[in-house]
Amino acid sequence: MTSTVEPMTDLHIAQQAQLRPIAEIAERAGIPADAIELYGRYKAKIDVGEIPASGRRGKVVLVTAVSPTPAGEGKSTTTVGLADSLSRAFEQDGSGRKAMIALREPSLGPTLGMKGGATGGGYSQVLPMDEINLHFTGDFHAITSANNALCALIDNHIYQGNALNIDPRRISFKRVLDMNDRALREVVIGLGGPTQGVPRQDGFDITVASEIMAVFCLAKDLQDLKQRIGRITFGFDYDRKPVTVAELGVEGALTLLLKEAVKPNLVQTIAGTPALVHGGPFANIAHGCNSVIATSLARELADVVITEAGFGADLGAEKYMDIKARTADVAPDAVVIVATVRALKMHGGVAKTDLAEPDLAALQAGVGNLQRHIRNIRQFGLDPVVSINKFSSDSVEELDWLLQWCADHQVAAAVADVWGRGGGGDGGDELAAEVLRALQQPHRFDHLYALDLPVKEKIELIAQRIYGADRVEFSSPALKRLAEISSNGWDAFPVCMAKTQYSFSDDASLLGAPEGFTLHVRDLVPKTGAGFIVALTGAVMTMPGLPKTPAALRMDVDATGNAVGLS
Amino acid sequence: MTSTVEPMTDLHIAQQAQLRPIAEIAERAGIPADAIELYGRYKAKIDVGEIPASGRRGKVVLVTAVSPTPAGEGKSTTTVGLADSLSRAFEQDGSGRKAMIALREPSLGPTLGMKGGATGGGYSQVLPMDEINLHFTGDFHAITSANNALCALIDNHIYQGNALNIDPRRISFKRVLDMNDRALREVVIGLGGPTQGVPRQDGFDITVASEIMAVFCLAKDLQDLKQRIGRITFGFDYDRKPVTVAELGVEGALTLLLKEAVKPNLVQTIAGTPALVHGGPFANIAHGCNSVIATSLARELADVVITEAGFGADLGAEKYMDIKARTADVAPDAVVIVATVRALKMHGGVAKTDLAEPDLAALQAGVGNLQRHIRNIRQFGLDPVVSINKFSSDSVEELDWLLQWCADHQVAAAVADVWGRGGGGDGGDELAAEVLRALQQPHRFDHLYALDLPVKEKIELIAQRIYGADRVEFSSPALKRLAEISSNGWDAFPVCMAKTQYSFSDDASLLGAPEGFTLHVRDLVPKTGAGFIVALTGAVMTMPGLPKTPAALRMDVDATGNAVGLS
């Protein structure tokens, strides 16, 4: 609740928090001192090989959300607050059980652009928020370096004689920057004459969309990472045969560049709950889940692991179920869908500027978005818990109506004030109780589709069952790619949908629960290292742009070197 | 000496070394525990604000070299070995004096390309060599991010309405990657239509050439860094007026991205001497010296500071004297010129494959290169010490002849075997003795030129007095830039020459001590944040390329996650 006289920003709250030495947090989490490598006072990397097997397999709670709006949903805030509330509950019940967080790392591009940060908010944050939001322990930089080293090595191979017969017009692997830089979306490189490389059309993606990021997050360990990097198809030769990193012979060097990054990062919440923050693909253009290594480690260390999948449940959660949970033993035991009165009112047609006004009719009109996400989670065999993330502008009537709606639809729900009171306080007690109840329920997790369906049918199935589309239209290049996928034997891969996060459809302006629409697949990109096929829909961009007034304009350092303007 | 049965690589030696916890090294260096932030077990960042002023102003020994050749000179090896030898001498003489190293950080691009590493060699290395050579503490990545954030913000400003009236054809500030990637030297960006940015010609430099790297290395502290970033001229408006970062309003955000990077990094040598490794502009395309913050800190902590300037003395040392030593109180008290029999034989006309054969005539023919560097250092008021870095292929006759040549020319000299025996052993004892003797000599340091000379005359003076050129030819664009520099009031800046490191001239094939040549200045780039004017000569490139067989092809991780193939 923002009821103080001077509203506190997330950064103020974070800077006033008392952090404990990370070695103390590690010890409490059961991580031996030999297994941690400090990065400053409050961050550590964990050498997983130094942790003795516990035999524990903690339960997994997946936090997801309604379709995001500019009103803000607070998914990370809820993840952190829920973990703190569970820690508090386990302390109070004397069971000795432990909760642990497994979150994604923030991307610098959006931090400088719109978001300002991605580490939760209010009294439910992971700390040190400024360092996590800026460079953290350098993992994204290592991924960017490995990605761009591969690109430089590919173009150099062509320049130096092209023994692999690579067709410069058919290179699918792009350079990346962890930056929102629209001017790099479409470029021509290699200009300037014969000593400057071979000219070709190219483009840059944001680092979170890199296949190196995907393999980093899906690998079981360093050797698996190396195998996966070797399997990446970066393009095709003049005979239309795929060419892999292993054929170029540089999977060892790229893995070497990632050998420290692949160790999970340990930080703490304001309330002192241990959090593994590691890996960070976006859920709209990539698979949207933190690393398998971190989630698996958290299951070894804690009884309940709270993890998050990016954007709405149509994107992050579907990919968690159909991609991540096929790669590793991390299927969720419970799912939390974060909703807010504000977001549902926007889905019901209210403008962002009018959200402070109570508007039951709009809430009723917008709840269909939540309803479809609930239905979707049930398709995976899980009964979700709805967490209503409280804002100070919410009216009692609106909150009560939403709780009653959930009850009428046989879905567990709780109002959580983890922003204002914190999970370390009593802000998430009811949510924690509902989640613990959900974890007791029997359930039968299942993927949405079988891997032996052709890629085209997988896409149609996701579009119809999850998005509510009537039909899928494949562009002519996409149809060619489908044929190429079949002929290369890649049909058994799952699909990673690239779609706007704002709508179930590929049209960002269609809020709520649209029906009768067509999903447009404009291109497909096989990611044979990650082991999935990316389907690009609508106008979704793999390199974002900066807004008219970037968050960077507010950022600064004060006279003592502290961060200013992150939020 | 590589006389063992199985020759040890630098990486093998480094991996077998017993490292001490970096906290112990810090304590021995007089750094309070509160001032260090650990990065893993063997690296730390130092919070300079937490170190009480000592009043000590350690003497500065600048290590430079003859013009480099593919035969290898061992400048970093000598720097490390000399520091270890001085530590050993101070221990033996019971004086309680301390030696400390202030080195540049290696760049990843050349590590993947040719060099394999840049942390010394043999038994004179800074450790952990694999981590320092790969991502270290992320400083270069932070610099890359800040550089590219500025570029994205500039292009976004133009795209969003261009309130500053920036001329897209006159943007001089380029994007960078810490990569050897020739295909990015000349590119066209912003293609794809009106929503993808504004098309313009552009190019990428390697990170070490970035003006952000230069200001990072020349700033006295974080606030000075912010001021300097604000003063960077990134381009011109349609009225040909310079536009600065401060006008764009993002110097705060860029400084925020550098707030951790700006803290110097502490590591150790194999023999346990503390080393600050911080900042890393190349000396052929940038100013070539480690950070002022680190060098100044080392002077506070130690009695003798050994620092290095990149490439040959014509480049790194000249810039140390005329750029770095004008910015801060770091003028050298002694200078070491590293030479090898092999390199001088190459300067005398021997091919790399024939270097193992004794060849006194070639040595005599090539010594002119050393002679000119000696003369040059004397122009700054300092009498250099020549360190002959011993290789196993050197004959006794060759070494004796070179020592006698030095004696005949009244220049102090010593043969050092710091690669094979280490400075921690007795490999650098004679060199250390010569350096201590040189530090006792009276000297009168002076810059080469006065700042009030016009830029054109400064360039001519460097070309004639240091390089030995007959004349300087300015291209027509360079002449226009000279006029622009004058009209903008930038004539009082020192000059930072961008020139091939292999020759005194701008032609890499002119070895030895060429005379009668013309230096060609093709363009000038004002760096108003760094406070110097870059003069691009000959065909020097600010973005290197990879060789036919990049070092990356040999790199790997072994089954236990250790680095393979760095050397």
Short mmCIF file of C-alpha atoms in Angstrom, two decimals, chain A residues 35-437:
data_model
loop_
_atom_site.label_atom_id
_atom_site.label_comp_id
_atom_site.label_asym_id
_atom_site.label_seq_id
_atom_site.Cartn_x
_atom_site.Cartn_y
_atom_site.Cartn_z
CA ALA A 35 30.34 -24.35 -3.17
CA ILE A 36 29.95 -20.58 -3.17
CA GLU A 37 31.99 -17.99 -5.02
CA LEU A 38 31.28 -14.47 -3.83
CA TYR A 39 30.53 -11.67 -6.30
CA GLY A 40 30.64 -8.64 -4.09
CA ARG A 41 29.10 -8.96 -0.63
CA TYR A 42 25.56 -9.93 -1.56
CA LYS A 43 25.79 -12.08 -4.66
CA ALA A 44 27.36 -15.49 -5.13
CA LYS A 45 27.76 -18.06 -7.84
CA ILE A 46 27.21 -21.67 -6.87
CA ASP A 47 29.44 -24.49 -8.01
CA VAL A 48 26.77 -27.18 -8.33
CA GLY A 49 29.40 -29.94 -8.45
CA GLU A 50 30.38 -29.10 -4.86
CA ILE A 51 26.88 -29.74 -3.48
CA PRO A 52 26.31 -33.28 -2.20
CA ALA A 53 23.09 -34.89 -3.50
CA SER A 54 20.33 -34.45 -0.92
CA GLY A 55 17.81 -36.86 -2.41
CA ARG A 56 15.27 -34.11 -1.87
CA ARG A 57 12.97 -33.25 -4.77
CA GLY A 58 11.20 -30.06 -3.69
CA LYS A 59 7.72 -29.35 -5.03
CA VAL A 60 7.50 -26.78 -7.81
CA VAL A 61 5.10 -23.84 -7.74
CA LEU A 62 4.91 -22.05 -11.09
CA VAL A 63 3.85 -18.39 -10.95
CA THR A 64 2.26 -17.06 -14.09
CA ALA A 65 -0.24 -14.28 -14.87
CA VAL A 66 -3.11 -12.91 -16.91
CA SER A 67 -2.16 -11.22 -20.18
CA PRO A 68 0.04 -8.27 -19.19
CA THR A 69 -1.11 -4.67 -19.52
CA PRO A 70 0.64 -1.34 -18.97
CA ALA A 71 -1.12 -1.30 -15.57
CA GLY A 72 1.40 -3.80 -14.21
CA GLU A 73 0.60 -7.23 -12.80
CA GLY A 74 3.36 -7.89 -10.28
CA LYS A 75 4.31 -11.44 -11.18
CA SER A 76 7.85 -11.21 -9.81
CA THR A 77 6.51 -9.32 -6.80
CA THR A 78 4.09 -12.19 -6.17
CA THR A 79 6.81 -14.82 -6.69
CA VAL A 80 9.03 -13.14 -4.11
CA GLY A 81 6.19 -12.38 -1.71
CA LEU A 82 4.84 -15.93 -1.90
CA ALA A 83 8.28 -17.39 -1.17
CA ASP A 84 8.67 -15.07 1.82
CA SER A 85 5.20 -16.01 3.07
CA LEU A 86 5.99 -19.71 2.73
CA SER A 87 9.28 -19.22 4.60
CA ARG A 88 7.30 -17.47 7.33
CA ALA A 89 4.69 -20.25 7.43
CA PHE A 90 7.39 -22.94 7.65
CA GLU A 91 9.03 -21.04 10.49
CA GLN A 92 5.74 -20.72 12.34
CA ASP A 93 4.67 -24.36 11.89
CA GLY A 94 8.08 -25.57 13.08
CA SER A 95 8.24 -28.09 10.24
CA GLY A 96 11.76 -27.07 9.27
CA ARG A 97 10.69 -26.96 5.65
CA LYS A 98 12.41 -24.51 3.33
CA ALA A 99 11.22 -22.36 0.44
CA MET A 100 13.47 -21.14 -2.34
CA ILE A 101 12.99 -18.92 -5.37
CA ALA A 102 14.16 -19.70 -8.94
CA LEU A 103 13.79 -16.55 -11.03
CA ARG A 104 15.04 -15.23 -14.34
CA GLU A 105 17.69 -12.52 -14.60
CA PRO A 106 16.53 -9.12 -15.87
CA SER A 107 17.56 -7.88 -19.30
CA LEU A 108 19.37 -4.55 -19.51
CA GLY A 109 17.63 -3.39 -22.70
CA PRO A 110 14.15 -3.01 -21.20
CA THR A 111 15.66 -1.65 -17.95
CA LEU A 112 17.04 1.30 -19.93
CA GLY A 113 13.82 1.51 -21.95
CA MET A 114 10.49 1.08 -20.23
CA LYS A 115 10.62 -1.15 -17.22
CA GLY A 116 13.30 0.31 -15.03
CA GLY A 117 13.85 -3.08 -13.38
CA ALA A 118 12.56 -6.63 -12.99
CA THR A 119 13.27 -7.80 -9.46
CA GLY A 120 9.84 -7.50 -7.85
CA GLY A 121 8.58 -4.40 -6.08
CA GLY A 122 7.70 -2.78 -2.77
CA TYR A 123 8.51 -5.06 0.15
CA SER A 124 8.76 -8.11 -2.11
CA GLN A 125 12.03 -7.70 -3.93
CA VAL A 126 15.21 -9.64 -4.55
CA LEU A 127 18.32 -7.71 -3.60
CA PRO A 128 20.63 -5.99 -4.38
CA MET A 129 18.07 -4.79 -6.93
CA ASP A 130 20.34 -2.24 -8.63
CA GLU A 131 23.13 -4.73 -9.28
CA ILE A 132 20.75 -7.50 -10.38
CA ASN A 133 19.09 -5.05 -12.79
CA LEU A 134 22.34 -3.75 -14.23
CA HIS A 135 25.12 -6.26 -14.97
CA PHE A 136 24.57 -8.72 -12.10
CA THR A 137 27.27 -11.42 -12.34
CA GLY A 138 27.78 -10.93 -16.05
CA ASP A 139 25.84 -13.96 -17.34
CA PHE A 140 24.03 -12.05 -20.10
CA HIS A 141 27.31 -10.49 -21.17
CA ALA A 142 28.90 -13.94 -21.41
CA ILE A 143 25.94 -15.14 -23.48
CA THR A 144 26.17 -12.06 -25.72
CA SER A 145 29.91 -12.70 -26.17
CA ALA A 146 29.45 -16.37 -27.03
CA ASN A 147 26.66 -15.50 -29.48
CA ASN A 148 28.68 -12.80 -31.21
CA ALA A 149 31.87 -14.86 -31.21
CA LEU A 150 29.98 -17.47 -33.21
CA CYS A 151 28.81 -14.82 -35.69
CA ALA A 152 32.32 -13.41 -36.10
CA LEU A 153 33.65 -16.95 -36.60
CA ILE A 154 30.98 -17.71 -39.22
CA ASP A 155 31.66 -14.55 -41.23
CA ASN A 156 35.40 -15.14 -40.88
CA HIS A 157 35.01 -18.69 -42.14
CA ILE A 158 33.27 -17.40 -45.26
CA TYR A 159 35.87 -14.66 -45.72
CA GLN A 160 38.78 -17.09 -45.34
CA GLY A 161 37.69 -19.40 -48.15
CA ASN A 162 34.36 -20.89 -46.99
CA ALA A 163 35.43 -24.53 -46.80
CA LEU A 164 31.96 -25.42 -45.46
CA ASN A 165 30.30 -23.90 -48.54
CA ILE A 166 28.02 -21.74 -46.34
CA ASP A 167 25.43 -19.74 -48.25
CA PRO A 168 25.70 -16.16 -46.90
CA ARG A 169 22.05 -15.57 -47.89
CA ARG A 170 20.87 -18.39 -45.64
CA ILE A 171 22.50 -17.66 -42.29
CA SER A 172 19.77 -17.71 -39.64
CA PHE A 173 21.92 -17.09 -36.57
CA LYS A 174 22.04 -13.36 -35.78
CA ARG A 175 24.27 -11.17 -33.68
CA VAL A 176 22.75 -9.92 -30.40
CA LEU A 177 23.03 -7.04 -27.94
CA ASP A 178 21.35 -6.77 -24.54
CA MET A 179 19.89 -3.48 -25.69
CA ASN A 180 16.66 -2.12 -27.16
CA ASP A 181 18.06 -0.94 -30.46
CA ARG A 182 15.58 -0.89 -33.33
CA ALA A 183 18.13 0.54 -35.78
CA LEU A 184 19.92 -2.83 -35.69
CA ARG A 185 16.89 -4.92 -36.65
CA GLU A 186 17.80 -4.92 -40.32
CA VAL A 187 21.32 -4.13 -41.40
CA VAL A 188 23.77 -4.85 -44.17
CA ILE A 189 27.22 -5.94 -43.03
CA GLY A 190 30.55 -6.66 -44.69
CA LEU A 191 30.59 -3.48 -46.76
CA GLY A 192 33.75 -1.61 -47.73
CA GLY A 193 35.47 -3.86 -50.24
CA PRO A 194 37.25 -7.20 -50.43
CA THR A 195 39.28 -6.81 -47.21
CA GLN A 196 36.21 -6.01 -45.10
CA GLY A 197 34.35 -9.30 -45.26
CA VAL A 198 31.56 -10.57 -47.47
CA PRO A 199 28.51 -8.29 -47.76
CA ARG A 200 25.20 -9.79 -46.67
CA GLN A 201 21.87 -8.84 -45.17
CA ASP A 202 21.75 -9.43 -41.43
CA GLY A 203 20.11 -8.21 -38.25
CA PHE A 204 20.59 -8.08 -34.50
CA ASP A 205 18.29 -9.63 -31.88
CA ILE A 206 18.16 -8.79 -28.20
CA THR A 207 20.27 -11.20 -26.13
CA VAL A 208 17.24 -12.81 -24.46
CA ALA A 209 16.18 -14.13 -27.90
CA SER A 210 19.56 -15.75 -28.60
CA GLU A 211 19.68 -19.52 -29.07
CA ILE A 212 22.74 -19.41 -26.81
CA MET A 213 20.41 -18.08 -24.08
CA ALA A 214 17.99 -20.93 -24.80
CA VAL A 215 20.60 -23.68 -24.62
CA PHE A 216 22.08 -22.02 -21.52
CA CYS A 217 18.68 -22.27 -19.83
CA LEU A 218 17.85 -25.81 -21.00
CA ALA A 219 21.23 -27.49 -20.44
CA LYS A 220 21.60 -29.91 -17.53
CA ASP A 221 25.29 -29.16 -17.04
CA LEU A 222 28.38 -27.79 -18.78
CA GLN A 223 28.92 -30.87 -20.96
CA ASP A 224 25.26 -30.92 -22.03
CA LEU A 225 25.62 -27.23 -22.81
CA LYS A 226 28.58 -27.99 -25.07
CA GLN A 227 26.68 -30.76 -26.87
CA ARG A 228 23.70 -28.46 -27.40
CA ILE A 229 25.87 -25.61 -28.70
CA GLY A 230 27.46 -28.08 -31.13
CA ARG A 231 23.98 -28.99 -32.42
CA ILE A 232 22.97 -25.38 -33.21
CA THR A 233 22.15 -24.95 -36.90
CA PHE A 234 23.41 -21.50 -37.82
CA GLY A 235 22.51 -21.61 -41.49
CA PHE A 236 22.54 -23.62 -44.68
CA ASP A 237 25.11 -24.39 -47.33
CA TYR A 238 24.69 -23.85 -51.07
CA ASP A 239 23.20 -27.36 -51.28
CA ARG A 240 20.55 -26.33 -48.72
CA LYS A 241 22.01 -28.65 -46.10
CA PRO A 242 21.99 -27.35 -42.50
CA VAL A 243 25.39 -26.35 -41.09
CA THR A 244 26.03 -26.73 -37.35
CA VAL A 245 28.42 -25.20 -34.84
CA ALA A 246 30.09 -28.59 -34.43
CA GLU A 247 30.97 -28.56 -38.13
CA LEU A 248 32.60 -25.16 -37.60
CA GLY A 249 34.48 -26.68 -34.64
CA VAL A 250 33.95 -23.91 -32.12
CA GLU A 251 31.53 -25.40 -29.56
CA GLY A 252 34.45 -25.79 -27.14
CA ALA A 253 35.41 -22.11 -27.32
CA LEU A 254 31.79 -20.96 -26.94
CA THR A 255 31.31 -23.27 -23.94
CA LEU A 256 34.54 -21.94 -22.43
CA LEU A 257 33.04 -18.43 -22.65
CA LEU A 258 30.05 -19.70 -20.61
CA LYS A 259 31.82 -21.81 -18.01
CA GLU A 260 31.39 -19.34 -15.14
CA ALA A 261 28.03 -17.98 -16.29
CA VAL A 262 26.47 -21.43 -16.14
CA LYS A 263 26.85 -21.49 -12.35
CA PRO A 264 23.56 -20.34 -10.74
CA ASN A 265 23.50 -17.01 -8.88
CA LEU A 266 22.35 -16.79 -5.28
CA VAL A 267 20.79 -13.63 -3.85
CA GLN A 268 18.23 -12.89 -1.13
CA THR A 269 14.82 -11.30 -0.75
CA ILE A 270 14.19 -8.35 1.57
CA ALA A 271 12.91 -10.94 4.08
CA GLY A 272 16.02 -13.11 3.64
CA THR A 273 14.61 -15.98 1.55
CA PRO A 274 17.29 -17.44 -0.73
CA ALA A 275 16.72 -16.85 -4.43
CA LEU A 276 18.48 -18.38 -7.43
CA VAL A 277 18.35 -15.83 -10.25
CA HIS A 278 19.74 -17.43 -13.39
CA GLY A 279 19.12 -17.24 -17.13
CA GLY A 280 16.53 -15.03 -18.71
CA PRO A 281 14.90 -15.70 -22.08
CA PHE A 282 11.84 -13.53 -22.76
CA ALA A 283 8.57 -15.44 -23.00
CA ASN A 284 7.22 -13.52 -26.01
CA ILE A 285 10.17 -14.23 -28.31
CA ALA A 286 11.88 -17.13 -26.53
CA HIS A 287 10.98 -19.87 -24.06
CA GLY A 288 10.65 -17.61 -21.04
CA CYS A 289 11.93 -19.72 -18.13
CA ASN A 290 14.95 -19.50 -15.84
CA SER A 291 17.67 -22.15 -16.13
CA VAL A 292 17.07 -25.86 -15.67
CA ILE A 293 20.30 -25.98 -13.67
CA ALA A 294 18.96 -23.46 -11.14
CA THR A 295 15.48 -24.97 -10.88
CA SER A 296 16.92 -28.46 -10.42
CA LEU A 297 19.36 -27.18 -7.79
CA ALA A 298 16.52 -25.43 -5.95
CA ARG A 299 14.60 -28.73 -5.86
CA GLU A 300 17.67 -30.35 -4.25
CA LEU A 301 17.89 -27.64 -1.61
CA ALA A 302 14.32 -26.70 -0.73
CA ASP A 303 10.96 -28.35 -0.05
CA VAL A 304 9.03 -25.83 -2.10
CA VAL A 305 10.51 -24.04 -5.12
CA ILE A 306 8.72 -20.96 -6.42
CA THR A 307 9.53 -20.21 -10.02
CA GLU A 308 8.12 -17.88 -12.62
CA ALA A 309 7.40 -18.08 -16.32
CA GLY A 310 7.41 -14.86 -18.31
CA PHE A 311 4.45 -12.71 -19.44
CA GLY A 312 0.96 -14.26 -19.49
CA ALA A 313 0.18 -17.96 -19.03
CA ASP A 314 -0.47 -18.33 -22.78
CA LEU A 315 3.26 -17.68 -23.36
CA GLY A 316 5.50 -18.42 -20.36
CA ALA A 317 3.44 -21.13 -18.70
CA GLU A 318 2.70 -23.00 -21.94
CA LYS A 319 6.42 -23.04 -22.74
CA TYR A 320 7.28 -24.11 -19.20
CA MET A 321 4.96 -27.10 -19.63
CA ASP A 322 5.79 -28.03 -23.21
CA ILE A 323 9.47 -27.13 -23.45
CA LYS A 324 11.18 -26.85 -20.06
CA ALA A 325 9.23 -29.66 -18.35
CA ARG A 326 10.10 -32.00 -21.23
CA THR A 327 13.81 -31.26 -20.90
CA ALA A 328 14.11 -31.79 -17.16
CA ASP A 329 12.20 -33.13 -14.17
CA VAL A 330 10.65 -29.80 -13.19
CA ALA A 331 6.90 -30.24 -13.88
CA PRO A 332 4.87 -27.94 -11.62
CA ASP A 333 2.96 -29.30 -8.63
CA ALA A 334 0.91 -26.11 -8.36
CA VAL A 335 0.32 -23.03 -10.50
CA VAL A 336 -0.43 -19.48 -9.34
CA ILE A 337 -2.05 -17.07 -11.80
CA VAL A 338 -1.42 -13.46 -10.83
CA ALA A 339 -4.28 -11.10 -11.63
CA THR A 340 -5.00 -7.53 -10.66
CA VAL A 341 -8.23 -5.56 -10.61
CA ARG A 342 -6.47 -2.90 -12.70
CA ALA A 343 -5.29 -5.30 -15.39
CA LEU A 344 -8.67 -6.98 -15.70
CA LYS A 345 -10.35 -3.55 -15.96
CA MET A 346 -7.98 -2.72 -18.81
CA HIS A 347 -8.92 -6.02 -20.44
CA GLY A 348 -12.50 -4.83 -19.96
CA GLY A 349 -11.85 -1.66 -21.93
CA VAL A 350 -10.78 0.98 -19.36
CA ALA A 351 -7.93 3.34 -20.30
CA LYS A 352 -4.82 3.36 -18.12
CA THR A 353 -5.54 6.91 -16.95
CA ASP A 354 -8.98 5.93 -15.62
CA LEU A 355 -7.95 2.91 -13.57
CA ALA A 356 -8.21 4.65 -10.19
CA GLU A 357 -12.01 4.87 -10.57
CA PRO A 358 -13.96 1.85 -9.31
CA ASP A 359 -15.61 0.16 -12.30
CA LEU A 360 -17.28 -3.18 -11.62
CA ALA A 361 -18.72 -3.40 -15.10
CA ALA A 362 -15.28 -3.18 -16.67
CA LEU A 363 -13.96 -5.79 -14.24
CA GLN A 364 -16.80 -8.11 -15.26
CA ALA A 365 -16.07 -7.42 -18.90
CA GLY A 366 -12.36 -8.12 -18.48
CA VAL A 367 -12.45 -11.19 -16.27
CA GLY A 368 -12.74 -13.35 -19.38
CA ASN A 369 -8.99 -12.96 -19.82
CA LEU A 370 -8.39 -14.57 -16.42
CA GLN A 371 -11.02 -17.20 -17.19
CA ARG A 372 -9.23 -18.35 -20.33
CA HIS A 373 -5.88 -18.58 -18.53
CA ILE A 374 -7.55 -20.69 -15.80
CA ARG A 375 -9.01 -23.00 -18.44
CA ASN A 376 -5.61 -23.26 -20.10
CA ILE A 377 -3.78 -24.27 -16.94
CA ARG A 378 -6.44 -26.93 -16.32
CA GLN A 379 -5.59 -28.38 -19.75
CA PHE A 380 -2.20 -29.31 -18.26
CA GLY A 381 -3.90 -31.24 -15.44
CA LEU A 382 -3.40 -28.58 -12.76
CA ASP A 383 -5.95 -26.53 -10.79
CA PRO A 384 -4.51 -23.02 -10.50
CA VAL A 385 -4.62 -20.65 -7.53
CA VAL A 386 -5.51 -17.06 -8.43
CA SER A 387 -3.45 -14.47 -6.59
CA ILE A 388 -5.07 -11.04 -6.66
CA ASN A 389 -2.16 -8.64 -6.33
CA LYS A 390 -3.58 -5.68 -4.37
CA PHE A 391 -3.12 -2.07 -5.45
CA SER A 392 -4.09 0.90 -3.26
CA SER A 393 -6.58 2.04 -5.90
CA ASP A 394 -8.59 -1.22 -5.72
CA SER A 395 -12.04 -0.82 -4.13
CA VAL A 396 -13.35 -3.33 -1.60
CA GLU A 397 -16.30 -4.04 -3.92
CA GLU A 398 -14.00 -4.85 -6.82
CA LEU A 399 -11.82 -7.16 -4.73
CA ASP A 400 -14.85 -8.88 -3.22
CA TRP A 401 -16.49 -9.32 -6.62
CA LEU A 402 -13.34 -10.93 -8.03
CA LEU A 403 -12.96 -13.29 -5.06
CA GLN A 404 -16.62 -14.27 -5.41
CA TRP A 405 -16.19 -14.81 -9.15
CA CYS A 406 -13.31 -17.19 -8.40
CA ALA A 407 -15.40 -19.05 -5.83
CA ASP A 408 -18.26 -19.33 -8.34
CA HIS A 409 -15.84 -20.86 -10.83
CA GLN A 410 -14.38 -23.34 -8.33
CA VAL A 411 -10.95 -21.77 -8.42
CA ALA A 412 -8.89 -21.13 -5.29
CA ALA A 413 -8.04 -17.44 -4.81
CA ALA A 414 -6.53 -15.02 -2.32
CA VAL A 415 -5.85 -11.30 -2.16
CA ALA A 416 -2.14 -10.68 -1.61
CA ASP A 417 -0.61 -7.42 -0.43
CA VAL A 418 2.98 -8.50 -0.84
CA TRP A 419 3.97 -5.14 -2.36
CA GLY A 420 2.79 -3.09 0.61
CA ARG A 421 3.16 -5.43 3.58
CA GLY A 422 5.63 -7.94 2.16
CA GLY A 423 5.56 -11.72 2.31
CA GLY A 424 7.89 -11.38 5.28
CA GLY A 425 5.03 -9.51 6.95
CA ASP A 426 1.52 -10.91 6.66
CA GLY A 427 0.86 -9.66 3.12
CA GLY A 428 0.91 -13.12 1.53
CA ASP A 429 -0.33 -15.38 4.33
CA GLU A 430 -3.63 -16.28 2.67
CA LEU A 431 -1.99 -16.86 -0.67
CA ALA A 432 0.59 -19.13 0.97
CA ALA A 433 -2.18 -21.11 2.68
CA GLU A 434 -4.00 -21.58 -0.64
CA VAL A 435 -0.79 -22.68 -2.35
CA LEU A 436 0.01 -25.18 0.40
CA ARG A 437 -3.53 -26.52 0.04
#
